PDB file of C-alpha atoms in Angstrom:
ATOM      1  CA  LYS A   1       9.556   3.522  18.916  1.00 57.00           C
ATOM      2  CA  GLN A   2       6.710   4.409  21.274  1.00 57.00           C
ATOM      3  CA  ILE A   3       5.091   7.570  22.555  1.00 63.00           C
ATOM      4  CA  HIS A   4       3.310   7.797  25.923  1.00 64.00           C
ATOM      5  CA  PHE A   5       0.856  10.743  26.332  1.00 62.00           C
ATOM      6  CA  HIS A   6      -0.190  12.390  29.604  1.00 66.00           C
ATOM      7  CA  PRO A   7      -2.723  15.239  28.940  1.00 65.00           C
ATOM      8  CA  LYS A   8      -3.715  17.442  31.918  1.00 75.00           C
ATOM      9  CA  ASN A   9      -5.033  21.027  32.205  1.00 79.00           C
ATOM     10  CA  ASN A  10      -4.332  22.083  28.575  1.00 80.00           C
ATOM     11  CA  ILE A  11      -0.792  20.718  28.841  1.00 85.00           C
ATOM     12  CA  THR A  12       0.180  17.508  27.083  1.00 86.00           C
ATOM     13  CA  THR A  13       3.310  15.791  28.294  1.00 87.00           C
ATOM     14  CA  PHE A  14       4.652  12.801  26.461  1.00 87.00           C
ATOM     15  CA  THR A  15       7.744  10.673  26.693  1.00 88.00           C
ATOM     16  CA  THR A  16       9.617   8.939  23.933  1.00 88.00           C
ATOM     17  CA  ASN A  17      13.113   7.820  23.049  1.00 87.00           C
ATOM     18  CA  ASP A  18      15.036   9.330  20.137  1.00 87.00           C
ATOM     19  CA  PRO A  19      12.179  11.312  18.538  1.00 90.00           C
ATOM     20  CA  LEU A  20      12.156  12.389  14.912  1.00 91.00           C
ATOM     21  CA  LEU A  21      10.818  15.862  14.076  1.00 92.00           C
ATOM     22  CA  GLU A  22       9.540  16.544  10.564  1.00 90.00           C
ATOM     23  CA  PHE A  23       9.780  20.059   9.126  1.00 91.00           C
ATOM     24  CA  GLN A  24       8.367  21.474   5.901  1.00 88.00           C
ATOM     25  CA  ASN A  25       9.097  24.819   4.283  1.00 88.00           C
ATOM     26  CA  THR A  26       5.659  26.330   3.623  1.00 85.00           C
ATOM     27  CA  HIS A  27       6.862  28.069   0.448  1.00 88.00           C
ATOM     28  CA  THR A  28       9.024  25.444  -1.271  1.00 88.00           C
ATOM     29  CA  LYS A  29       7.361  22.363   0.321  1.00 85.00           C
ATOM     30  CA  GLU A  30      10.870  20.998   1.002  1.00 89.00           C
ATOM     31  CA  ILE A  31      10.835  18.425   3.831  1.00 89.00           C
ATOM     32  CA  TRP A  32      13.649  17.575   6.247  1.00 92.00           C
ATOM     33  CA  TYR A  33      13.976  15.893   9.618  1.00 94.00           C
ATOM     34  CA  TRP A  34      15.734  16.323  12.940  1.00 95.00           C
ATOM     35  CA  GLN A  35      16.654  13.032  14.601  1.00 95.00           C
ATOM     36  CA  LEU A  36      17.091  13.740  18.327  1.00 95.00           C
ATOM     37  CA  THR A  37      19.358  11.493  20.365  1.00 94.00           C
ATOM     38  CA  TRP A  38      21.082  11.817  23.721  1.00 94.00           C
ATOM     39  CA  HIS A  39      24.210  10.799  25.582  1.00 94.00           C
ATOM     40  CA  GLU A  40      25.044  10.942  29.278  1.00 93.00           C
ATOM     41  CA  ASP A  41      28.636  11.990  29.985  1.00 90.00           C
ATOM     42  CA  LYS A  42      30.798  10.821  32.904  1.00 91.00           C
ATOM     43  CA  GLU A  43      29.662  13.812  34.989  1.00 88.00           C
ATOM     44  CA  GLY A  44      26.028  12.717  34.557  1.00 89.00           C
ATOM     45  CA  ASP A  45      25.028  15.564  32.210  1.00 88.00           C
ATOM     46  CA  ASP A  46      22.550  14.707  29.470  1.00 92.00           C
ATOM     47  CA  HIS A  47      23.625  15.896  26.016  1.00 94.00           C
ATOM     48  CA  LEU A  48      21.005  16.407  23.297  1.00 96.00           C
ATOM     49  CA  PHE A  49      22.158  15.813  19.724  1.00 96.00           C
ATOM     50  CA  ILE A  50      20.340  16.983  16.596  1.00 96.00           C
ATOM     51  CA  GLU A  51      21.072  15.269  13.304  1.00 96.00           C
ATOM     52  CA  GLU A  52      19.479  17.010  10.346  1.00 96.00           C
ATOM     53  CA  GLN A  53      18.623  14.635   7.515  1.00 95.00           C
ATOM     54  CA  LEU A  54      16.561  14.558   4.317  1.00 93.00           C
ATOM     55  CA  THR A  55      14.910  11.188   5.008  1.00 91.00           C
ATOM     56  CA  PRO A  56      13.568   9.619   8.212  1.00 92.00           C
ATOM     57  CA  GLN A  57      16.697   7.462   8.381  1.00 89.00           C
ATOM     58  CA  GLY A  58      16.706   5.317  11.510  1.00 88.00           C
ATOM     59  CA  PHE A  59      12.965   4.597  11.189  1.00 88.00           C
ATOM     60  CA  ASP A  60      11.133   2.169   8.939  1.00 87.00           C
ATOM     61  CA  TYR A  61       9.507   4.183   6.162  1.00 86.00           C
ATOM     62  CA  GLN A  62       8.109   3.859   2.680  1.00 86.00           C
ATOM     63  CA  ILE A  63       7.881   6.225  -0.265  1.00 85.00           C
ATOM     64  CA  ASP A  64       4.406   6.132  -1.789  1.00 73.00           C
ATOM     65  CA  PRO A  65       3.874   8.484  -4.758  1.00 74.00           C
ATOM     66  CA  ASP A  66       0.084   8.189  -4.344  1.00 73.00           C
ATOM     67  CA  PHE A  67       0.206   9.198  -0.684  1.00 68.00           C
ATOM     68  CA  ASN A  68       0.035  12.895   0.198  1.00 66.00           C
ATOM     69  CA  GLN A  69       3.255  12.730   2.213  1.00 67.00           C
ATOM     70  CA  ALA A  70       6.921  12.480   1.192  1.00 76.00           C
ATOM     71  CA  HIS A  71       7.653   9.586   3.552  1.00 85.00           C
ATOM     72  CA  LEU A  72       5.224   7.220   5.234  1.00 81.00           C
ATOM     73  CA  ILE A  73       6.925   6.523   8.569  1.00 84.00           C
ATOM     74  CA  ILE A  74       6.017   3.208  10.158  1.00 81.00           C
ATOM     75  CA  ALA A  75       6.137   4.177  13.833  1.00 81.00           C
ATOM     76  CA  SER A  76       4.071   5.889  16.510  1.00 77.00           C
ATOM     77  CA  GLY A  77       3.578   9.550  15.790  1.00 79.00           C
ATOM     78  CA  PHE A  78       1.427  12.614  16.233  1.00 77.00           C
ATOM     79  CA  SER A  79       0.758  15.943  14.600  1.00 79.00           C
ATOM     80  CA  LEU A  80       0.476  19.302  16.347  1.00 82.00           C
ATOM     81  CA  ASP A  81      -2.478  21.614  15.779  1.00 78.00           C
ATOM     82  CA  GLN A  82      -0.054  24.532  15.420  1.00 80.00           C
ATOM     83  CA  LYS A  83       1.952  24.228  12.195  1.00 83.00           C
ATOM     84  CA  ILE A  84       4.004  27.424  11.767  1.00 90.00           C
ATOM     85  CA  ILE A  85       7.117  27.614  13.957  1.00 92.00           C
ATOM     86  CA  GLN A  86       8.030  31.149  14.976  1.00 93.00           C
ATOM     87  CA  ASN A  87      11.271  30.453  16.860  1.00 94.00           C
ATOM     88  CA  ILE A  88      13.415  27.523  17.948  1.00 95.00           C
ATOM     89  CA  TYR A  89      15.674  27.864  20.995  1.00 95.00           C
ATOM     90  CA  GLY A  90      18.461  25.510  22.058  1.00 96.00           C
ATOM     91  CA  TYR A  91      19.273  25.528  25.784  1.00 96.00           C
ATOM     92  CA  GLY A  92      22.218  24.090  27.621  1.00 95.00           C
ATOM     93  CA  PHE A  93      25.419  24.912  29.425  1.00 91.00           C
ATOM     94  CA  LYS A  94      28.701  26.480  28.357  1.00 88.00           C
ATOM     95  CA  ASP A  95      32.211  26.220  29.701  1.00 79.00           C
ATOM     96  CA  ASP A  96      35.514  27.406  28.262  1.00 81.00           C
ATOM     97  CA  GLN A  97      35.734  24.569  25.734  1.00 84.00           C
ATOM     98  CA  HIS A  98      32.258  23.090  25.217  1.00 85.00           C
ATOM     99  CA  GLU A  99      28.596  23.770  24.779  1.00 90.00           C
ATOM    100  CA  ILE A 100      26.266  21.067  26.055  1.00 92.00           C
ATOM    101  CA  LEU A 101      22.825  21.196  24.447  1.00 95.00           C
ATOM    102  CA  SER A 102      20.211  19.765  26.831  1.00 95.00           C
ATOM    103  CA  SER A 103      16.832  20.921  25.498  1.00 96.00           C
ATOM    104  CA  ILE A 104      15.056  22.665  22.651  1.00 96.00           C
ATOM    105  CA  ILE A 105      11.919  24.796  22.632  1.00 95.00           C
ATOM    106  CA  LEU A 106       9.793  25.343  19.533  1.00 94.00           C
ATOM    107  CA  GLU A 107       7.515  28.391  19.713  1.00 94.00           C
ATOM    108  CA  PHE A 108       4.314  28.447  17.680  1.00 92.00           C
ATOM    109  CA  GLU A 109       1.715  31.234  17.480  1.00 90.00           C
ATOM    110  CA  THR A 110      -0.201  30.144  20.589  1.00 90.00           C
ATOM    111  CA  HIS A 111       1.639  27.051  21.858  1.00 91.00           C
ATOM    112  CA  THR A 112       5.109  25.924  22.834  1.00 92.00           C
ATOM    113  CA  LEU A 113       6.797  22.515  22.521  1.00 93.00           C
ATOM    114  CA  SER A 114       9.675  21.739  24.883  1.00 95.00           C
ATOM    115  CA  ILE A 115      11.914  18.666  24.472  1.00 95.00           C
ATOM    116  CA  GLN A 116      14.261  17.757  27.342  1.00 95.00           C
ATOM    117  CA  SER A 117      17.098  15.254  26.783  1.00 94.00           C
ATOM    118  CA  GLY A 118      17.497  12.039  28.723  1.00 91.00           C
ATOM    119  CA  PRO A 119      17.250   8.277  28.288  1.00 90.00           C
ATOM    120  CA  VAL A 120      13.530   8.896  27.809  1.00 91.00           C
ATOM    121  CA  MET A 121      12.961  12.367  26.396  1.00 92.00           C
ATOM    122  CA  SER A 122      10.293  14.431  28.086  1.00 92.00           C
ATOM    123  CA  CYS A 123       8.217  16.558  25.723  1.00 91.00           C
ATOM    124  CA  THR A 124       5.670  19.167  26.828  1.00 92.00           C
ATOM    125  CA  TYR A 125       3.148  20.899  24.557  1.00 91.00           C
ATOM    126  CA  ALA A 126       1.320  23.788  26.193  1.00 91.00           C
ATOM    127  CA  GLU A 127      -0.546  27.019  25.503  1.00 88.00           C
ATOM    128  CA  LYS A 128       1.680  28.969  27.845  1.00 78.00           C
ATOM    129  CA  PRO A 129       5.340  29.835  27.208  1.00 82.00           C
ATOM    130  CA  LEU A 130       7.693  27.193  28.564  1.00 83.00           C
ATOM    131  CA  LYS A 131      11.101  27.869  30.071  1.00 81.00           C
ATOM    132  CA  SER A 132      14.187  25.724  30.111  1.00 84.00           C
ATOM    133  CA  ASN A 133      17.207  25.573  32.384  1.00 83.00           C
ATOM    134  CA  GLY A 134      20.559  26.773  31.169  1.00 89.00           C
ATOM    135  CA  ASP A 135      21.792  29.325  28.681  1.00 92.00           C
ATOM    136  CA  VAL A 136      20.385  29.971  25.228  1.00 93.00           C
ATOM    137  CA  LEU A 137      22.936  28.299  22.938  1.00 94.00           C
ATOM    138  CA  PHE A 138      21.125  29.069  19.678  1.00 93.00           C
ATOM    139  CA  LYS A 139      17.989  30.691  18.315  1.00 94.00           C
ATOM    140  CA  ILE A 140      16.447  30.069  14.895  1.00 93.00           C
ATOM    141  CA  GLU A 141      13.899  32.683  13.865  1.00 90.00           C
ATOM    142  CA  SER A 142      11.235  32.137  11.254  1.00 80.00           C
ATOM    143  CA  SER A 143      11.948  34.054   8.071  1.00 65.00           C
ATOM    144  CA  MET A 144       8.294  33.987   7.067  1.00 54.00           C
ATOM    145  CA  GLN A 145       6.548  37.304   6.636  1.00 45.00           C
ATOM    146  CA  ASP A 146       2.759  37.008   6.479  1.00 44.00           C
TER     147      ASP A 146
END
């Protein structure tokens, strides 16, 4: 698993295949992961799939009780300077029978992370709000009250 970074004008774009997002509840310290994968249908539409899991299954990892992390993932990775997610949006397209998720946007206090599905997923991290094509299929709001 590799990540390729392309920083320019306070916007960092990177590409990767099948990224793994790590989340942690700031109150309970519970950790979970979203494994993102994609599929192209016969019409050529890219579908984004999110599999929520409790371990970084699909990646090589170790559990080290002396390390300050639940799982030590043996792969390329990075950490964002913004840590508290305010909202998560899922974008895509709807018809009478299906919803096709094609991208997600994570909103932080001052930055936004956008992940667009495809054989190589395009991820953009920027100070400005990012938009996505399609309809909002879901929204997850932070329940944290500071």
